[in-house]
């Protein structure tokens, strides 16, 4: 019975990691859509979102089955709860990648601001790296690495402030930019929220190891 449980948990680990890599690819593709206004790639991002949604549903169902049928001990249960909760965070990151594509479609290509777009691309690449790092932390059960990602998320907050400030300045100096500036701010907000969800996954990794839900941030607080 124990061997069956361990095999099922290992399969769930692999499925979760695959979902994470699929979501990371969505961020990468959404960024390329933003940079190049690639309609074909935009369609691919939207199509892949359905597969990501299906992955979340599959992980929820399989995790629930293992909990119900295999009688996991406390440490196993923490792992299963982490998969259940963190897969939902991954799915939401995928949703934000789709939203970036939708916002990109509303941007007038004749009114683009290269300085702001360069900032947004840097921001997206930072979020993409955060996600790959948290998947690596999950695969290797690296609690220290998971905790360190909270500091990385602060970089996203700074990017968001920069984009908002530059977009507002551009709108004040150029009336034609009024329709574009808000979309840049919305896109920055989507990337910032992706970083928040990556931090959520980090918190679940810590929970797996400690049994406590820790809010990672400048001053960590713990909820029993």
XYZ file of C-alpha atoms in Angstrom:
224
model
C 0.000 0.000 0.000
C 2.815 2.401 0.906
C 4.624 1.728 -2.358
C 1.475 2.469 -4.363
C 1.033 5.773 -2.504
C 4.649 6.787 -3.162
C 4.305 5.970 -6.865
C 1.112 8.006 -7.137
C 2.673 10.986 -5.379
C 5.715 10.783 -7.659
C 3.435 10.799 -10.710
C 1.663 13.859 -9.329
C 5.032 15.567 -8.800
C 5.888 14.997 -12.446
C 2.493 16.186 -13.671
C 2.735 19.326 -11.538
C 6.210 20.144 -12.843
C 5.025 19.644 -16.426
C 2.126 22.017 -15.816
C 4.592 24.549 -14.428
C 6.769 24.351 -17.521
C 3.684 24.708 -19.738
C 2.715 27.876 -17.864
C 6.283 29.194 -18.175
C 6.033 28.654 -21.932
C 2.802 30.640 -21.967
C 4.561 33.579 -20.310
C 7.364 33.357 -22.859
C 4.924 33.202 -25.749
C 2.791 36.048 -24.391
C 5.931 38.182 -24.140
C 6.815 37.411 -27.756
C 3.275 38.350 -28.768
C 3.686 41.642 -26.921
C 7.037 42.384 -28.555
C 6.127 41.371 -32.092
C 2.303 41.479 -32.224
C 2.432 37.930 -33.595
C -1.176 36.918 -34.315
C -0.378 33.243 -34.887
C 1.462 32.983 -31.585
C -1.346 34.855 -29.840
C -3.750 32.168 -31.005
C -1.391 29.494 -29.674
C -1.318 31.104 -26.227
C -5.106 31.074 -26.117
C -5.252 27.435 -27.233
C -2.622 26.340 -24.725
C -4.601 27.922 -21.909
C -7.237 25.232 -22.341
C -4.586 22.552 -21.843
C -3.350 24.323 -18.698
C -6.903 24.442 -17.341
C -7.281 20.728 -18.021
C -4.024 20.047 -16.188
C -5.323 21.813 -13.106
C -8.578 19.837 -13.187
C -6.646 16.579 -13.614
C -4.336 17.342 -10.685
C -7.291 18.276 -8.481
C -9.098 15.050 -9.319
C -6.082 12.759 -8.916
C -4.991 14.422 -5.687
C -8.469 14.059 -4.223
C -8.512 10.386 -5.204
C -5.176 9.729 -3.494
C -6.318 11.494 -0.323
C -9.587 9.546 -0.283
C -8.246 6.090 -1.159
C -4.667 5.823 0.123
C -4.908 7.181 3.674
C -1.773 9.351 3.505
C 0.104 10.226 6.692
C 0.561 13.862 7.714
C 3.740 14.472 5.672
C 2.163 12.942 2.572
C -0.972 14.983 3.112
C 1.049 18.208 3.158
C 2.579 17.266 -0.202
C -0.840 16.529 -1.675
C -2.348 19.751 -0.343
C 0.578 21.670 -1.847
C -0.060 20.114 -5.264
C -3.771 20.875 -4.959
C -3.288 24.521 -3.966
C -0.199 25.361 -6.032
C -1.712 23.982 -9.238
C -4.470 26.559 -8.825
C -1.813 29.282 -8.573
C -0.170 28.012 -11.766
C -3.504 28.084 -13.571
C -4.028 31.705 -12.565
C -0.585 32.626 -13.898
C -1.671 31.106 -17.211
C -4.822 33.218 -17.122
C -2.744 36.370 -16.729
C -0.593 35.365 -19.716
C -3.790 35.171 -21.768
C -4.822 38.593 -20.470
C -1.479 40.035 -21.622
C -2.269 38.791 -25.117
C -5.732 40.384 -25.036
C -4.288 43.714 -23.886
C -1.620 43.561 -26.586
C -4.307 43.248 -29.236
C -5.804 46.543 -28.054
C -2.544 48.488 -28.430
C -2.334 50.762 -31.455
C 0.890 49.750 -33.173
C 1.365 53.352 -34.325
C 1.401 54.679 -30.756
C 3.802 52.268 -29.089
C 6.372 53.538 -26.593
C 9.649 51.637 -26.862
C 10.987 52.713 -23.477
C 7.927 51.393 -21.655
C 7.826 48.242 -23.765
C 11.465 47.513 -22.937
C 10.590 47.765 -19.241
C 7.649 45.410 -19.662
C 9.761 42.851 -21.504
C 12.366 42.963 -18.713
C 9.572 42.541 -16.181
C 8.116 39.557 -18.016
C 11.514 37.869 -18.269
C 12.014 38.369 -14.544
C 8.645 36.746 -13.800
C 9.461 33.920 -16.215
C 12.725 33.246 -14.367
C 10.911 33.352 -11.024
C 8.500 30.694 -12.228
C 11.278 28.435 -13.506
C 13.087 28.906 -10.185
C 10.037 27.982 -8.138
C 9.467 24.867 -10.252
C 13.088 23.922 -9.597
C 12.582 24.578 -5.875
C 9.499 22.361 -5.965
C 11.201 19.513 -7.826
C 14.161 19.536 -5.427
C 12.073 20.411 -2.353
C 14.395 23.367 -1.782
C 12.801 25.396 1.007
C 15.629 27.950 1.129
C 15.304 28.706 -2.579
C 11.529 28.989 -2.245
C 11.918 31.534 0.548
C 14.424 33.592 -1.455
C 11.891 34.179 -4.240
C 9.986 36.633 -2.040
C 12.805 39.133 -2.517
C 12.634 38.590 -6.288
C 8.954 39.523 -6.228
C 9.824 42.976 -4.878
C 11.565 43.636 -8.209
C 8.193 43.219 -9.943
C 6.651 45.843 -7.676
C 9.390 48.254 -8.708
C 8.828 47.506 -12.412
C 5.111 48.161 -11.946
C 5.786 51.549 -10.358
C 8.163 52.498 -13.173
C 5.690 51.516 -15.900
C 2.857 53.417 -14.239
C 4.960 56.538 -13.807
C 6.280 56.534 -17.374
C 2.859 55.756 -18.842
C 1.234 58.600 -16.914
C 3.981 61.009 -17.966
C 3.569 59.962 -21.604
C -0.210 60.416 -21.465
C 0.179 63.919 -20.063
C 2.595 64.969 -22.796
C 0.894 63.212 -25.723
C -2.933 63.037 -25.944
C -2.662 60.316 -28.612
C -1.086 58.047 -26.003
C -4.143 58.140 -23.731
C -5.587 54.982 -25.292
C -2.297 53.086 -25.085
C -0.956 54.081 -21.667
C -3.656 52.287 -19.674
C -3.004 49.046 -21.585
C 0.682 49.215 -20.657
C -0.299 49.661 -17.014
C -2.733 46.759 -17.221
C -0.058 44.507 -18.750
C 2.388 45.470 -15.985
C -0.289 44.617 -13.420
C -0.750 41.178 -14.991
C 2.980 40.492 -14.742
C 3.007 41.733 -11.146
C 0.148 39.378 -10.264
C 2.041 36.487 -11.873
C 4.892 37.208 -9.477
C 2.460 37.155 -6.558
C 1.231 33.708 -7.577
C 4.810 32.458 -7.895
C 5.312 33.625 -4.311
C 2.181 31.692 -3.342
C 3.725 28.532 -4.778
C 6.864 29.270 -2.743
C 4.728 29.473 0.389
C 3.223 26.067 -0.325
C 6.710 24.580 -0.733
C 7.578 25.939 2.713
C 4.335 24.472 4.040
C 5.310 21.051 2.687
C 8.454 21.155 4.815
C 7.220 22.897 7.953
C 3.505 22.223 8.194
C 2.982 25.973 8.573
C 1.614 28.500 6.092
C 4.186 31.280 5.961
C 3.515 34.609 4.268
C 6.785 35.317 2.502
C 7.766 38.953 2.335
C 10.050 41.596 3.825
C 8.891 40.508 7.281
C 7.715 36.906 7.243
C 4.656 36.080 9.331
C 3.407 32.610 10.097
C -0.108 31.210 10.325
C -0.572 27.872 12.076
